[in-house]
Short mmCIF file of C-alpha atoms in Angstrom, two decimals:
data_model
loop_
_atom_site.label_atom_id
_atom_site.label_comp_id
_atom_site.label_asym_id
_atom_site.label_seq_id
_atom_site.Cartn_x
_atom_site.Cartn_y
_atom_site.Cartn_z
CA UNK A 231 -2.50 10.63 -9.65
CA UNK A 232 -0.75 7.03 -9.80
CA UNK A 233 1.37 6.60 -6.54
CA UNK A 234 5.22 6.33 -7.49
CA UNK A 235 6.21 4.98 -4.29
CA UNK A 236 4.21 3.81 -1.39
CA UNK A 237 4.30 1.52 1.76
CA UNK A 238 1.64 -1.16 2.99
CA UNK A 239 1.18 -1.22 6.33
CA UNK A 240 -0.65 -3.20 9.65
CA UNK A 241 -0.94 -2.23 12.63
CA UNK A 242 0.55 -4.81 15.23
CA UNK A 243 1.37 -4.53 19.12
CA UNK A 244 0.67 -0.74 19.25
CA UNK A 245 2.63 0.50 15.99
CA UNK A 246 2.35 0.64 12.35
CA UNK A 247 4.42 -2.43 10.52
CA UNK A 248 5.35 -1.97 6.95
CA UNK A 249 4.42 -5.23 4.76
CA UNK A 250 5.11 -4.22 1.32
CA UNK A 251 7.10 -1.32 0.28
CA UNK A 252 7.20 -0.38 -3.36
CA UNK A 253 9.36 2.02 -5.67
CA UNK A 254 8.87 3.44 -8.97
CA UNK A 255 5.49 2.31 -9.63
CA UNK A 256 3.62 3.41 -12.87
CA UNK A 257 1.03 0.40 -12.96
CA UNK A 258 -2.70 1.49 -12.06
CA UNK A 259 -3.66 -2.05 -10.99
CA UNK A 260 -0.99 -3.24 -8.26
CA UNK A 261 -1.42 -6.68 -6.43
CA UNK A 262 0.92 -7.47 -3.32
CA UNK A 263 0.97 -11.77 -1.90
CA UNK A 264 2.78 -11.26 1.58
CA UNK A 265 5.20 -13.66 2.66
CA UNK A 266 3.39 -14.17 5.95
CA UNK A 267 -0.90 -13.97 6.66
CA UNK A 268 -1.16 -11.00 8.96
CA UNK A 269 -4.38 -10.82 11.98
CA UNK A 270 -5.31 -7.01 12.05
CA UNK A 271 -8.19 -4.51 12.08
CA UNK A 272 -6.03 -1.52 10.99
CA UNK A 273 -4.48 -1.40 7.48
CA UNK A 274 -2.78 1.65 5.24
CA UNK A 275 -1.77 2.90 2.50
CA UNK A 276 1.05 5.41 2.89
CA UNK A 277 1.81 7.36 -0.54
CA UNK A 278 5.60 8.93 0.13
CA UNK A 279 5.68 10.08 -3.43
CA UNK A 280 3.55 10.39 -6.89
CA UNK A 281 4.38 10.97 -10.56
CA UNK A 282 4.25 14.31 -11.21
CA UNK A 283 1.03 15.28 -9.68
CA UNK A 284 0.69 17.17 -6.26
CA UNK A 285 -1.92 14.53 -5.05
CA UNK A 286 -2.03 11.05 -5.09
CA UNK A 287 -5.57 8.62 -5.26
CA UNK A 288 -6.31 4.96 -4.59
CA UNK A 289 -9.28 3.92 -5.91
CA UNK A 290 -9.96 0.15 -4.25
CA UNK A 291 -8.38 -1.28 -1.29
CA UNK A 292 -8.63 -5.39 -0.82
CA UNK A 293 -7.62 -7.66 1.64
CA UNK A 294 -8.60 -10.88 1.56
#
């Protein structure tokens, strides 16, 4: 259930900004440092494509 490929995202000004995009991910434990601090109250985690399995799972979510 490992996402392959997936896209961070904020929501700024009204619409959903990507902040990390990442491809042919196997790794269970991911960490992403932004290039710039970001100010929201939305964030997420948009799976576009897994492993193998039909579902995908994220087990902890931090933002610090």
């Amino acid at each position: 259930q490992c996402p392959k490929d997936y896209e961070i995202q904020v929501w700024e000004t009204g619409s959903w900004k990507n902040v990390a995009c990442v491809q042919d991910n196997y790794h269970r434990h991911r960490k992403h440092k932004l290039a710039d601090p970001v100010m929201t109250d939305k964030v997420r985690v948009l799976v576009t494509a897994t492993n193998g399995d039909p579902s995908a799972a994220v087990y902890e979510f931090r933002c610090y």
